[in-house]
Amino acid sequence: MKRKIPADERQIRDLLWIEHHGYWLMFWSLVLTIFVQAIRSGPNIEILGGELITLAIGSFVMCWGSVKKGVWTFCDQPRLKTNLLGSLAATLLGTLLIVLTWPLEVPGVWFYIVAAVIIFIITFGILTLMGNAVKRKTNRMVDEIEDDNE
Amino acid sequence: MKNKRMKLARVAKDMSQMQLAEQIGVTRQTIGMIETGKFNPSLNLCIAICKALDKTLNDLFWEED
């Protein structure tokens, strides 16, 4: 008789499905919470710090996992077009957060423009680096399979 | 799609879903879901089921046209 395991492969699949949906629900709830708190309290790092660090850790784990496993998304491969779209979405969200946090009369319009450019450069750079790392990992996996088959 | 051949093979061996599940280390619900076609098992699990029922992969899992 085989050793009885706590969860079989069907249960593991179902648990992963639950965790997947739970993770994204928490992720976007956290983003919403950051927006609401930012609007209510302004640029107060003491209030927003915990949420921002949690979001950063969650995002880092997702990025690190993608690179380590050589996978990108469910429906696409790393491409310039999707990197640009992703960066633009992040820029819009990030700039909106800054606009909501800092009223217009305090820093001036230039501040928002500079912030948007910086956010775009950072996110586009991270996505490009990640995409290249995922491609390298995928190619390495193919090479290893070919070596094993020879 | 339902896997009637697996159910027939299990019944022919006079095994319950629980007995088969215990033998291959999964839950009874998983066996039930494989037989009713609600869960596609991995190749490893297919092989374990075949060994437990003394059948081949072709006997239990190959779809005829």
Short mmCIF file of N, CA and C in Angstrom, two decimals, chain A residues 59-140:
data_model
loop_
_atom_site.label_atom_id
_atom_site.label_comp_id
_atom_site.label_asym_id
_atom_site.label_seq_id
_atom_site.Cartn_x
_atom_site.Cartn_y
_atom_site.Cartn_z
N SER A 59 4.49 41.48 -4.96
CA SER A 59 4.90 41.68 -6.36
C SER A 59 6.26 41.05 -6.62
N PHE A 60 7.19 41.23 -5.66
CA PHE A 60 8.53 40.66 -5.83
C PHE A 60 8.48 39.14 -5.93
N VAL A 61 7.66 38.52 -5.06
CA VAL A 61 7.56 37.05 -5.09
C VAL A 61 7.01 36.57 -6.44
N MET A 62 6.01 37.30 -6.97
CA MET A 62 5.45 36.93 -8.29
C MET A 62 6.52 37.05 -9.38
N CYS A 63 7.26 38.17 -9.36
CA CYS A 63 8.30 38.40 -10.39
C CYS A 63 9.40 37.34 -10.26
N TRP A 64 9.87 37.13 -9.05
CA TRP A 64 10.96 36.17 -8.80
C TRP A 64 10.53 34.76 -9.23
N GLY A 65 9.28 34.41 -8.88
CA GLY A 65 8.77 33.08 -9.25
C GLY A 65 8.69 32.90 -10.75
N SER A 66 8.23 33.94 -11.47
CA SER A 66 8.14 33.86 -12.93
C SER A 66 9.51 33.63 -13.55
N VAL A 67 10.49 34.40 -13.07
CA VAL A 67 11.85 34.28 -13.63
C VAL A 67 12.44 32.92 -13.29
N LYS A 68 12.26 32.48 -12.05
CA LYS A 68 12.85 31.21 -11.62
C LYS A 68 12.26 30.03 -12.39
N LYS A 69 10.95 30.08 -12.65
CA LYS A 69 10.29 28.96 -13.33
C LYS A 69 10.27 29.12 -14.84
N GLY A 70 10.64 30.30 -15.35
CA GLY A 70 10.66 30.50 -16.80
C GLY A 70 9.28 30.57 -17.41
N VAL A 71 8.31 31.14 -16.67
CA VAL A 71 6.96 31.32 -17.22
C VAL A 71 6.58 32.79 -17.12
N TRP A 72 5.73 33.23 -18.00
CA TRP A 72 5.36 34.65 -18.03
C TRP A 72 3.92 34.82 -17.56
N THR A 73 2.93 34.68 -18.45
CA THR A 73 1.53 34.76 -18.03
C THR A 73 0.78 33.55 -18.59
N PHE A 74 -0.51 33.47 -18.28
CA PHE A 74 -1.32 32.36 -18.77
C PHE A 74 -1.51 32.41 -20.28
N CYS A 75 -1.48 33.62 -20.85
CA CYS A 75 -1.91 33.75 -22.25
C CYS A 75 -0.90 34.44 -23.14
N ASP A 76 0.31 34.74 -22.67
CA ASP A 76 1.21 35.48 -23.53
C ASP A 76 2.67 35.19 -23.19
N GLN A 77 3.54 35.54 -24.14
CA GLN A 77 4.99 35.45 -23.94
C GLN A 77 5.52 36.88 -23.75
N PRO A 78 6.74 37.02 -23.20
CA PRO A 78 7.29 38.38 -23.05
C PRO A 78 7.43 39.06 -24.41
N ARG A 79 6.80 40.22 -24.55
CA ARG A 79 6.86 40.96 -25.81
C ARG A 79 6.92 42.45 -25.51
N LEU A 80 7.48 43.19 -26.47
CA LEU A 80 7.60 44.64 -26.31
C LEU A 80 6.22 45.30 -26.14
N LYS A 81 5.26 44.84 -26.97
CA LYS A 81 3.93 45.46 -26.93
C LYS A 81 3.28 45.31 -25.55
N THR A 82 3.32 44.08 -24.99
CA THR A 82 2.68 43.87 -23.69
C THR A 82 3.46 44.56 -22.58
N ASN A 83 4.80 44.63 -22.74
CA ASN A 83 5.59 45.37 -21.76
C ASN A 83 5.20 46.85 -21.75
N LEU A 84 5.01 47.41 -22.95
CA LEU A 84 4.60 48.82 -23.05
C LEU A 84 3.22 49.03 -22.44
N LEU A 85 2.29 48.13 -22.76
CA LEU A 85 0.93 48.26 -22.21
C LEU A 85 0.93 48.13 -20.69
N GLY A 86 1.69 47.15 -20.19
CA GLY A 86 1.78 46.96 -18.73
C GLY A 86 2.38 48.18 -18.05
N SER A 87 3.43 48.72 -18.67
CA SER A 87 4.08 49.90 -18.09
C SER A 87 3.14 51.10 -18.11
N LEU A 88 2.39 51.26 -19.20
CA LEU A 88 1.44 52.38 -19.28
C LEU A 88 0.35 52.25 -18.22
N ALA A 89 -0.13 51.02 -18.01
CA ALA A 89 -1.16 50.79 -16.98
C ALA A 89 -0.61 51.13 -15.60
N ALA A 90 0.62 50.68 -15.33
CA ALA A 90 1.24 50.98 -14.03
C ALA A 90 1.47 52.48 -13.88
N THR A 91 1.87 53.14 -14.99
CA THR A 91 2.09 54.59 -14.95
C THR A 91 0.79 55.33 -14.65
N LEU A 92 -0.29 54.90 -15.30
CA LEU A 92 -1.58 55.55 -15.05
C LEU A 92 -2.01 55.39 -13.59
N LEU A 93 -1.90 54.15 -13.08
CA LEU A 93 -2.29 53.89 -11.69
C LEU A 93 -1.40 54.65 -10.71
N GLY A 94 -0.09 54.58 -10.95
CA GLY A 94 0.87 55.24 -10.05
C GLY A 94 0.69 56.75 -10.05
N THR A 95 0.51 57.32 -11.26
CA THR A 95 0.34 58.78 -11.34
C THR A 95 -0.97 59.20 -10.71
N LEU A 96 -2.00 58.39 -10.92
CA LEU A 96 -3.30 58.69 -10.30
C LEU A 96 -3.17 58.70 -8.78
N LEU A 97 -2.43 57.74 -8.25
CA LEU A 97 -2.22 57.68 -6.80
C LEU A 97 -1.50 58.93 -6.32
N ILE A 98 -0.48 59.37 -7.07
CA ILE A 98 0.27 60.56 -6.67
C ILE A 98 -0.60 61.81 -6.78
N VAL A 99 -1.40 61.89 -7.84
CA VAL A 99 -2.29 63.04 -8.00
C VAL A 99 -3.30 63.11 -6.85
N LEU A 100 -3.84 61.93 -6.49
CA LEU A 100 -4.82 61.90 -5.40
C LEU A 100 -4.17 62.21 -4.05
N THR A 101 -2.90 61.85 -3.92
CA THR A 101 -2.21 62.03 -2.64
C THR A 101 -1.72 63.46 -2.45
N TRP A 102 -1.10 64.00 -3.53
CA TRP A 102 -0.60 65.37 -3.46
C TRP A 102 -1.53 66.29 -4.24
N PRO A 103 -2.24 67.19 -3.58
CA PRO A 103 -3.11 68.13 -4.31
C PRO A 103 -2.30 68.97 -5.31
N LEU A 104 -2.95 69.40 -6.39
CA LEU A 104 -2.29 70.05 -7.52
C LEU A 104 -1.49 71.28 -7.10
N GLU A 105 -2.03 72.08 -6.16
CA GLU A 105 -1.38 73.35 -5.85
C GLU A 105 -0.06 73.18 -5.10
N VAL A 106 0.14 72.00 -4.51
CA VAL A 106 1.37 71.83 -3.71
C VAL A 106 2.61 71.67 -4.58
N PRO A 107 2.70 70.62 -5.43
CA PRO A 107 3.95 70.46 -6.16
C PRO A 107 3.97 71.08 -7.56
N GLY A 108 2.84 71.25 -8.21
CA GLY A 108 2.81 71.74 -9.59
C GLY A 108 2.72 70.59 -10.57
N VAL A 109 2.29 70.93 -11.81
CA VAL A 109 2.05 69.89 -12.82
C VAL A 109 3.34 69.14 -13.18
N TRP A 110 4.45 69.88 -13.23
CA TRP A 110 5.74 69.26 -13.61
C TRP A 110 6.05 68.07 -12.73
N PHE A 111 5.65 68.17 -11.46
CA PHE A 111 5.92 67.08 -10.51
C PHE A 111 5.23 65.79 -10.95
N TYR A 112 3.97 65.93 -11.40
CA TYR A 112 3.23 64.75 -11.84
C TYR A 112 3.85 64.15 -13.11
N ILE A 113 4.27 65.05 -14.01
CA ILE A 113 4.85 64.58 -15.27
C ILE A 113 6.15 63.82 -15.01
N VAL A 114 6.99 64.40 -14.16
CA VAL A 114 8.27 63.74 -13.83
C VAL A 114 8.00 62.40 -13.14
N ALA A 115 7.01 62.40 -12.22
CA ALA A 115 6.68 61.15 -11.52
C ALA A 115 6.20 60.09 -12.50
N ALA A 116 5.35 60.50 -13.47
CA ALA A 116 4.83 59.54 -14.45
C ALA A 116 5.97 58.97 -15.28
N VAL A 117 6.89 59.84 -15.70
CA VAL A 117 8.02 59.37 -16.53
C VAL A 117 8.88 58.39 -15.73
N ILE A 118 9.14 58.73 -14.48
CA ILE A 118 9.97 57.84 -13.64
C ILE A 118 9.28 56.49 -13.46
N ILE A 119 7.97 56.52 -13.17
CA ILE A 119 7.23 55.25 -12.99
C ILE A 119 7.29 54.42 -14.26
N PHE A 120 7.09 55.09 -15.42
CA PHE A 120 7.11 54.36 -16.68
C PHE A 120 8.48 53.73 -16.93
N ILE A 121 9.54 54.50 -16.71
CA ILE A 121 10.90 53.97 -16.95
C ILE A 121 11.18 52.78 -16.04
N ILE A 122 10.81 52.92 -14.76
CA ILE A 122 11.08 51.83 -13.80
C ILE A 122 10.29 50.57 -14.18
N THR A 123 8.98 50.73 -14.43
CA THR A 123 8.17 49.54 -14.71
C THR A 123 8.55 48.91 -16.05
N PHE A 124 8.80 49.76 -17.05
CA PHE A 124 9.19 49.21 -18.35
C PHE A 124 10.54 48.49 -18.24
N GLY A 125 11.45 49.10 -17.47
CA GLY A 125 12.76 48.46 -17.27
C GLY A 125 12.65 47.12 -16.57
N ILE A 126 11.82 47.08 -15.51
CA ILE A 126 11.64 45.81 -14.76
C ILE A 126 11.01 44.75 -15.66
N LEU A 127 9.96 45.14 -16.41
CA LEU A 127 9.29 44.16 -17.28
C LEU A 127 10.24 43.65 -18.37
N THR A 128 11.04 44.56 -18.93
CA THR A 128 11.98 44.15 -19.98
C THR A 128 13.03 43.19 -19.42
N LEU A 129 13.59 43.56 -18.26
CA LEU A 129 14.60 42.69 -17.63
C LEU A 129 14.00 41.32 -17.29
N MET A 130 12.78 41.36 -16.70
CA MET A 130 12.12 40.10 -16.36
C MET A 130 11.83 39.25 -17.59
N GLY A 131 11.33 39.90 -18.64
CA GLY A 131 11.02 39.18 -19.88
C GLY A 131 12.25 38.51 -20.45
N ASN A 132 13.38 39.26 -20.45
CA ASN A 132 14.63 38.68 -20.96
C ASN A 132 15.09 37.51 -20.09
N ALA A 133 14.94 37.68 -18.77
CA ALA A 133 15.35 36.60 -17.85
C ALA A 133 14.49 35.36 -18.06
N VAL A 134 13.19 35.57 -18.29
CA VAL A 134 12.28 34.43 -18.54
C VAL A 134 12.66 33.73 -19.84
N LYS A 135 12.98 34.52 -20.88
CA LYS A 135 13.39 33.92 -22.16
C LYS A 135 14.68 33.12 -22.00
N ARG A 136 15.64 33.69 -21.25
CA ARG A 136 16.91 32.98 -21.03
C ARG A 136 16.66 31.66 -20.29
N LYS A 137 15.81 31.73 -19.27
CA LYS A 137 15.50 30.52 -18.49
C LYS A 137 14.82 29.48 -19.38
N THR A 138 13.86 29.92 -20.21
CA THR A 138 13.16 29.00 -21.12
C THR A 138 14.14 28.34 -22.07
N ASN A 139 15.05 29.15 -22.65
CA ASN A 139 16.04 28.59 -23.58
C ASN A 139 16.95 27.58 -22.87
N ARG A 140 17.32 27.92 -21.60
CA ARG A 140 18.18 27.01 -20.83
C ARG A 140 17.47 25.67 -20.59
#
